[in-house]
Amino acid sequence: MAVSRKRALEYADEIISVPRAHVRVSVRQVRDGVTLLHQGRALTKCHITRSGMRAARYMAEALGVKLPALGESVEARVSTGVLWRAISISCLDFRRPESFTLLERLLEEARLQRGSGSDSV
């Protein structure tokens, strides 16, 4: 049985509510869309629509990975801050122009957070 987007986001809220430096996630693409998973459970879903697939592509970018091909998945290890931004991107409605303003900000913040570990002493 497929998990609803609402239940997936409830689980995501549980995961990001406890700040962590490393959370292992995977992005999987199947015929009905793209799912972000943690320990085999869905955190969010992007459906096969123009807006949904844009969200999926940008979500993967925020995580620092490429969107996998159909039937494949990719792994990422990110902080809960980056994960929050990726999940937020997955919820944007790209039919609305203001989503692109939010997208720019979320992608930049995710990129800076992913890169901050290499500059640490």
mmCIF file with all atom_site columns, C-alpha atoms in Angstrom:
data_model
loop_
_atom_site.group_PDB
_atom_site.id
_atom_site.type_symbol
_atom_site.label_atom_id
_atom_site.label_alt_id
_atom_site.label_comp_id
_atom_site.label_asym_id
_atom_site.label_entity_id
_atom_site.label_seq_id
_atom_site.pdbx_PDB_ins_code
_atom_site.Cartn_x
_atom_site.Cartn_y
_atom_site.Cartn_z
_atom_site.occupancy
_atom_site.B_iso_or_equiv
_atom_site.pdbx_formal_charge
_atom_site.auth_seq_id
_atom_site.auth_comp_id
_atom_site.auth_asym_id
_atom_site.auth_atom_id
_atom_site.pdbx_PDB_model_num
ATOM 1   C CA . MET A 1 1   ? 0.000  0.000  0.000   1.00 0.00 ? 1   MET A CA 1
ATOM 2   C CA . ALA A 1 2   ? 1.352  3.399  -0.973  1.00 0.00 ? 2   ALA A CA 1
ATOM 3   C CA . VAL A 1 3   ? 1.869  6.018  1.710   1.00 0.00 ? 3   VAL A CA 1
ATOM 4   C CA . SER A 1 4   ? 0.000  9.286  1.240   1.00 0.00 ? 4   SER A CA 1
ATOM 5   C CA . ARG A 1 5   ? 1.947  12.501 0.863   1.00 0.00 ? 5   ARG A CA 1
ATOM 6   C CA . LYS A 1 6   ? 0.370  13.748 4.106   1.00 0.00 ? 6   LYS A CA 1
ATOM 7   C CA . ARG A 1 7   ? 1.614  10.740 6.109   1.00 0.00 ? 7   ARG A CA 1
ATOM 8   C CA . ALA A 1 8   ? 5.028  10.990 4.490   1.00 0.00 ? 8   ALA A CA 1
ATOM 9   C CA . LEU A 1 9   ? 5.304  14.648 5.515   1.00 0.00 ? 9   LEU A CA 1
ATOM 10  C CA . GLU A 1 10  ? 4.232  13.772 9.072   1.00 0.00 ? 10  GLU A CA 1
ATOM 11  C CA . TYR A 1 11  ? 7.116  11.283 9.250   1.00 0.00 ? 11  TYR A CA 1
ATOM 12  C CA . ALA A 1 12  ? 9.466  13.888 7.746   1.00 0.00 ? 12  ALA A CA 1
ATOM 13  C CA . ASP A 1 13  ? 8.466  16.322 10.482  1.00 0.00 ? 13  ASP A CA 1
ATOM 14  C CA . GLU A 1 14  ? 9.476  13.723 13.099  1.00 0.00 ? 14  GLU A CA 1
ATOM 15  C CA . ILE A 1 15  ? 12.877 13.241 11.472  1.00 0.00 ? 15  ILE A CA 1
ATOM 16  C CA . ILE A 1 16  ? 13.754 16.923 11.056  1.00 0.00 ? 16  ILE A CA 1
ATOM 17  C CA . SER A 1 17  ? 12.485 17.888 14.516  1.00 0.00 ? 17  SER A CA 1
ATOM 18  C CA . VAL A 1 18  ? 15.703 16.501 16.042  1.00 0.00 ? 18  VAL A CA 1
ATOM 19  C CA . PRO A 1 19  ? 18.735 18.353 14.610  1.00 0.00 ? 19  PRO A CA 1
ATOM 20  C CA . ARG A 1 20  ? 21.407 15.996 13.266  1.00 0.00 ? 20  ARG A CA 1
ATOM 21  C CA . ALA A 1 21  ? 24.548 16.487 11.221  1.00 0.00 ? 21  ALA A CA 1
ATOM 22  C CA . HIS A 1 22  ? 24.002 13.322 9.168   1.00 0.00 ? 22  HIS A CA 1
ATOM 23  C CA . VAL A 1 23  ? 20.768 11.747 7.979   1.00 0.00 ? 23  VAL A CA 1
ATOM 24  C CA . ARG A 1 24  ? 20.967 9.040  5.337   1.00 0.00 ? 24  ARG A CA 1
ATOM 25  C CA . VAL A 1 25  ? 18.261 9.421  2.675   1.00 0.00 ? 25  VAL A CA 1
ATOM 26  C CA . SER A 1 26  ? 17.594 8.042  -0.786  1.00 0.00 ? 26  SER A CA 1
ATOM 27  C CA . VAL A 1 27  ? 15.794 9.474  -3.787  1.00 0.00 ? 27  VAL A CA 1
ATOM 28  C CA . ARG A 1 28  ? 13.903 6.861  -5.818  1.00 0.00 ? 28  ARG A CA 1
ATOM 29  C CA . GLN A 1 29  ? 12.109 7.329  -9.120  1.00 0.00 ? 29  GLN A CA 1
ATOM 30  C CA . VAL A 1 30  ? 9.287  4.977  -10.053 1.00 0.00 ? 30  VAL A CA 1
ATOM 31  C CA . ARG A 1 31  ? 6.616  5.214  -12.716 1.00 0.00 ? 31  ARG A CA 1
ATOM 32  C CA . ASP A 1 32  ? 4.254  7.349  -10.599 1.00 0.00 ? 32  ASP A CA 1
ATOM 33  C CA . GLY A 1 33  ? 6.842  9.843  -9.354  1.00 0.00 ? 33  GLY A CA 1
ATOM 34  C CA . VAL A 1 34  ? 9.858  10.471 -7.147  1.00 0.00 ? 34  VAL A CA 1
ATOM 35  C CA . THR A 1 35  ? 10.014 9.607  -3.455  1.00 0.00 ? 35  THR A CA 1
ATOM 36  C CA . LEU A 1 36  ? 12.493 10.770 -0.820  1.00 0.00 ? 36  LEU A CA 1
ATOM 37  C CA . LEU A 1 37  ? 13.064 7.985  1.716   1.00 0.00 ? 37  LEU A CA 1
ATOM 38  C CA . HIS A 1 38  ? 14.720 7.570  5.111   1.00 0.00 ? 38  HIS A CA 1
ATOM 39  C CA . GLN A 1 39  ? 15.226 4.020  6.376   1.00 0.00 ? 39  GLN A CA 1
ATOM 40  C CA . GLY A 1 40  ? 12.790 2.780  3.752   1.00 0.00 ? 40  GLY A CA 1
ATOM 41  C CA . ARG A 1 41  ? 9.993  5.143  4.791   1.00 0.00 ? 41  ARG A CA 1
ATOM 42  C CA . ALA A 1 42  ? 8.734  7.982  2.608   1.00 0.00 ? 42  ALA A CA 1
ATOM 43  C CA . LEU A 1 43  ? 9.530  11.540 3.708   1.00 0.00 ? 43  LEU A CA 1
ATOM 44  C CA . THR A 1 44  ? 7.900  13.242 0.722   1.00 0.00 ? 44  THR A CA 1
ATOM 45  C CA . LYS A 1 45  ? 6.680  12.467 -2.781  1.00 0.00 ? 45  LYS A CA 1
ATOM 46  C CA . CYS A 1 46  ? 6.697  14.335 -6.075  1.00 0.00 ? 46  CYS A CA 1
ATOM 47  C CA . HIS A 1 47  ? 4.105  13.169 -8.568  1.00 0.00 ? 47  HIS A CA 1
ATOM 48  C CA . ILE A 1 48  ? 4.487  12.822 -12.333 1.00 0.00 ? 48  ILE A CA 1
ATOM 49  C CA . THR A 1 49  ? 3.330  16.262 -13.353 1.00 0.00 ? 49  THR A CA 1
ATOM 50  C CA . ARG A 1 50  ? 5.299  19.135 -14.808 1.00 0.00 ? 50  ARG A CA 1
ATOM 51  C CA . SER A 1 51  ? 5.365  20.901 -11.420 1.00 0.00 ? 51  SER A CA 1
ATOM 52  C CA . GLY A 1 52  ? 6.044  17.659 -9.539  1.00 0.00 ? 52  GLY A CA 1
ATOM 53  C CA . MET A 1 53  ? 9.011  16.647 -11.671 1.00 0.00 ? 53  MET A CA 1
ATOM 54  C CA . ARG A 1 54  ? 10.490 20.151 -11.415 1.00 0.00 ? 54  ARG A CA 1
ATOM 55  C CA . ALA A 1 55  ? 10.174 19.862 -7.658  1.00 0.00 ? 55  ALA A CA 1
ATOM 56  C CA . ALA A 1 56  ? 11.840 16.432 -7.747  1.00 0.00 ? 56  ALA A CA 1
ATOM 57  C CA . ARG A 1 57  ? 14.770 17.714 -9.806  1.00 0.00 ? 57  ARG A CA 1
ATOM 58  C CA . TYR A 1 58  ? 15.328 20.695 -7.517  1.00 0.00 ? 58  TYR A CA 1
ATOM 59  C CA . MET A 1 59  ? 14.870 18.551 -4.393  1.00 0.00 ? 59  MET A CA 1
ATOM 60  C CA . ALA A 1 60  ? 17.658 16.270 -5.618  1.00 0.00 ? 60  ALA A CA 1
ATOM 61  C CA . GLU A 1 61  ? 19.813 19.320 -6.366  1.00 0.00 ? 61  GLU A CA 1
ATOM 62  C CA . ALA A 1 62  ? 19.305 20.585 -2.808  1.00 0.00 ? 62  ALA A CA 1
ATOM 63  C CA . LEU A 1 63  ? 20.474 17.190 -1.534  1.00 0.00 ? 63  LEU A CA 1
ATOM 64  C CA . GLY A 1 64  ? 23.558 17.397 -3.758  1.00 0.00 ? 64  GLY A CA 1
ATOM 65  C CA . VAL A 1 65  ? 22.632 14.450 -5.997  1.00 0.00 ? 65  VAL A CA 1
ATOM 66  C CA . LYS A 1 66  ? 21.297 13.957 -9.516  1.00 0.00 ? 66  LYS A CA 1
ATOM 67  C CA . LEU A 1 67  ? 17.733 12.817 -10.077 1.00 0.00 ? 67  LEU A CA 1
ATOM 68  C CA . PRO A 1 68  ? 17.888 9.041  -10.636 1.00 0.00 ? 68  PRO A CA 1
ATOM 69  C CA . ALA A 1 69  ? 16.599 7.377  -13.790 1.00 0.00 ? 69  ALA A CA 1
ATOM 70  C CA . LEU A 1 70  ? 13.310 5.503  -13.754 1.00 0.00 ? 70  LEU A CA 1
ATOM 71  C CA . GLY A 1 71  ? 13.568 2.430  -11.514 1.00 0.00 ? 71  GLY A CA 1
ATOM 72  C CA . GLU A 1 72  ? 16.767 3.604  -9.832  1.00 0.00 ? 72  GLU A CA 1
ATOM 73  C CA . SER A 1 73  ? 17.687 5.385  -6.618  1.00 0.00 ? 73  SER A CA 1
ATOM 74  C CA . VAL A 1 74  ? 20.542 7.513  -5.298  1.00 0.00 ? 74  VAL A CA 1
ATOM 75  C CA . GLU A 1 75  ? 21.788 7.916  -1.742  1.00 0.00 ? 75  GLU A CA 1
ATOM 76  C CA . ALA A 1 76  ? 22.685 11.105 0.120   1.00 0.00 ? 76  ALA A CA 1
ATOM 77  C CA . ARG A 1 77  ? 23.853 11.925 3.625   1.00 0.00 ? 77  ARG A CA 1
ATOM 78  C CA . VAL A 1 78  ? 22.815 15.411 4.703   1.00 0.00 ? 78  VAL A CA 1
ATOM 79  C CA . SER A 1 79  ? 22.042 17.461 7.789   1.00 0.00 ? 79  SER A CA 1
ATOM 80  C CA . THR A 1 80  ? 18.482 17.978 8.948   1.00 0.00 ? 80  THR A CA 1
ATOM 81  C CA . GLY A 1 81  ? 18.796 21.603 7.787   1.00 0.00 ? 81  GLY A CA 1
ATOM 82  C CA . VAL A 1 82  ? 19.498 20.514 4.218   1.00 0.00 ? 82  VAL A CA 1
ATOM 83  C CA . LEU A 1 83  ? 16.796 17.868 4.480   1.00 0.00 ? 83  LEU A CA 1
ATOM 84  C CA . TRP A 1 84  ? 14.256 20.477 5.620   1.00 0.00 ? 84  TRP A CA 1
ATOM 85  C CA . ARG A 1 85  ? 15.091 22.614 2.596   1.00 0.00 ? 85  ARG A CA 1
ATOM 86  C CA . ALA A 1 86  ? 14.816 19.666 0.190   1.00 0.00 ? 86  ALA A CA 1
ATOM 87  C CA . ILE A 1 87  ? 11.420 18.708 1.632   1.00 0.00 ? 87  ILE A CA 1
ATOM 88  C CA . SER A 1 88  ? 10.281 22.325 1.425   1.00 0.00 ? 88  SER A CA 1
ATOM 89  C CA . ILE A 1 89  ? 11.265 22.416 -2.243  1.00 0.00 ? 89  ILE A CA 1
ATOM 90  C CA . SER A 1 90  ? 9.245  19.254 -2.890  1.00 0.00 ? 90  SER A CA 1
ATOM 91  C CA . CYS A 1 91  ? 6.153  21.073 -1.624  1.00 0.00 ? 91  CYS A CA 1
ATOM 92  C CA . LEU A 1 92  ? 6.466  24.108 -3.906  1.00 0.00 ? 92  LEU A CA 1
ATOM 93  C CA . ASP A 1 93  ? 3.898  24.592 -6.658  1.00 0.00 ? 93  ASP A CA 1
ATOM 94  C CA . PHE A 1 94  ? 5.894  25.594 -9.728  1.00 0.00 ? 94  PHE A CA 1
ATOM 95  C CA . ARG A 1 95  ? 2.752  26.759 -11.511 1.00 0.00 ? 95  ARG A CA 1
ATOM 96  C CA . ARG A 1 96  ? 3.014  29.833 -9.272  1.00 0.00 ? 96  ARG A CA 1
ATOM 97  C CA . PRO A 1 97  ? 5.762  32.342 -10.189 1.00 0.00 ? 97  PRO A CA 1
ATOM 98  C CA . GLU A 1 98  ? 6.582  33.145 -6.556  1.00 0.00 ? 98  GLU A CA 1
ATOM 99  C CA . SER A 1 99  ? 7.756  29.552 -6.063  1.00 0.00 ? 99  SER A CA 1
ATOM 100 C CA . PHE A 1 100 ? 10.882 30.344 -8.066  1.00 0.00 ? 100 PHE A CA 1
ATOM 101 C CA . THR A 1 101 ? 11.859 33.122 -5.646  1.00 0.00 ? 101 THR A CA 1
ATOM 102 C CA . LEU A 1 102 ? 11.570 30.702 -2.727  1.00 0.00 ? 102 LEU A CA 1
ATOM 103 C CA . LEU A 1 103 ? 13.384 28.027 -4.721  1.00 0.00 ? 103 LEU A CA 1
ATOM 104 C CA . GLU A 1 104 ? 16.433 30.232 -5.291  1.00 0.00 ? 104 GLU A CA 1
ATOM 105 C CA . ARG A 1 105 ? 16.724 30.957 -1.585  1.00 0.00 ? 105 ARG A CA 1
ATOM 106 C CA . LEU A 1 106 ? 16.238 27.330 -0.497  1.00 0.00 ? 106 LEU A CA 1
ATOM 107 C CA . LEU A 1 107 ? 18.775 26.000 -3.026  1.00 0.00 ? 107 LEU A CA 1
ATOM 108 C CA . GLU A 1 108 ? 21.378 28.575 -2.016  1.00 0.00 ? 108 GLU A CA 1
ATOM 109 C CA . GLU A 1 109 ? 20.924 27.808 1.696   1.00 0.00 ? 109 GLU A CA 1
ATOM 110 C CA . ALA A 1 110 ? 21.128 24.052 1.064   1.00 0.00 ? 110 ALA A CA 1
ATOM 111 C CA . ARG A 1 111 ? 24.292 24.495 -1.010  1.00 0.00 ? 111 ARG A CA 1
ATOM 112 C CA . LEU A 1 112 ? 25.903 26.596 1.727   1.00 0.00 ? 112 LEU A CA 1
ATOM 113 C CA . GLN A 1 113 ? 24.958 24.084 4.417   1.00 0.00 ? 113 GLN A CA 1
ATOM 114 C CA . ARG A 1 114 ? 26.282 21.124 2.436   1.00 0.00 ? 114 ARG A CA 1
ATOM 115 C CA . GLY A 1 115 ? 29.556 22.954 1.808   1.00 0.00 ? 115 GLY A CA 1
ATOM 116 C CA . SER A 1 116 ? 30.097 24.152 5.378   1.00 0.00 ? 116 SER A CA 1
ATOM 117 C CA . GLY A 1 117 ? 31.515 20.831 6.608   1.00 0.00 ? 117 GLY A CA 1
ATOM 118 C CA . SER A 1 118 ? 34.596 21.039 4.373   1.00 0.00 ? 118 SER A CA 1
ATOM 119 C CA . ASP A 1 119 ? 35.547 24.485 5.723   1.00 0.00 ? 119 ASP A CA 1
ATOM 120 C CA . SER A 1 120 ? 35.432 23.422 9.388   1.00 0.00 ? 120 SER A CA 1
ATOM 121 C CA . VAL A 1 121 ? 38.614 23.186 11.427  1.00 0.00 ? 121 VAL A CA 1
#
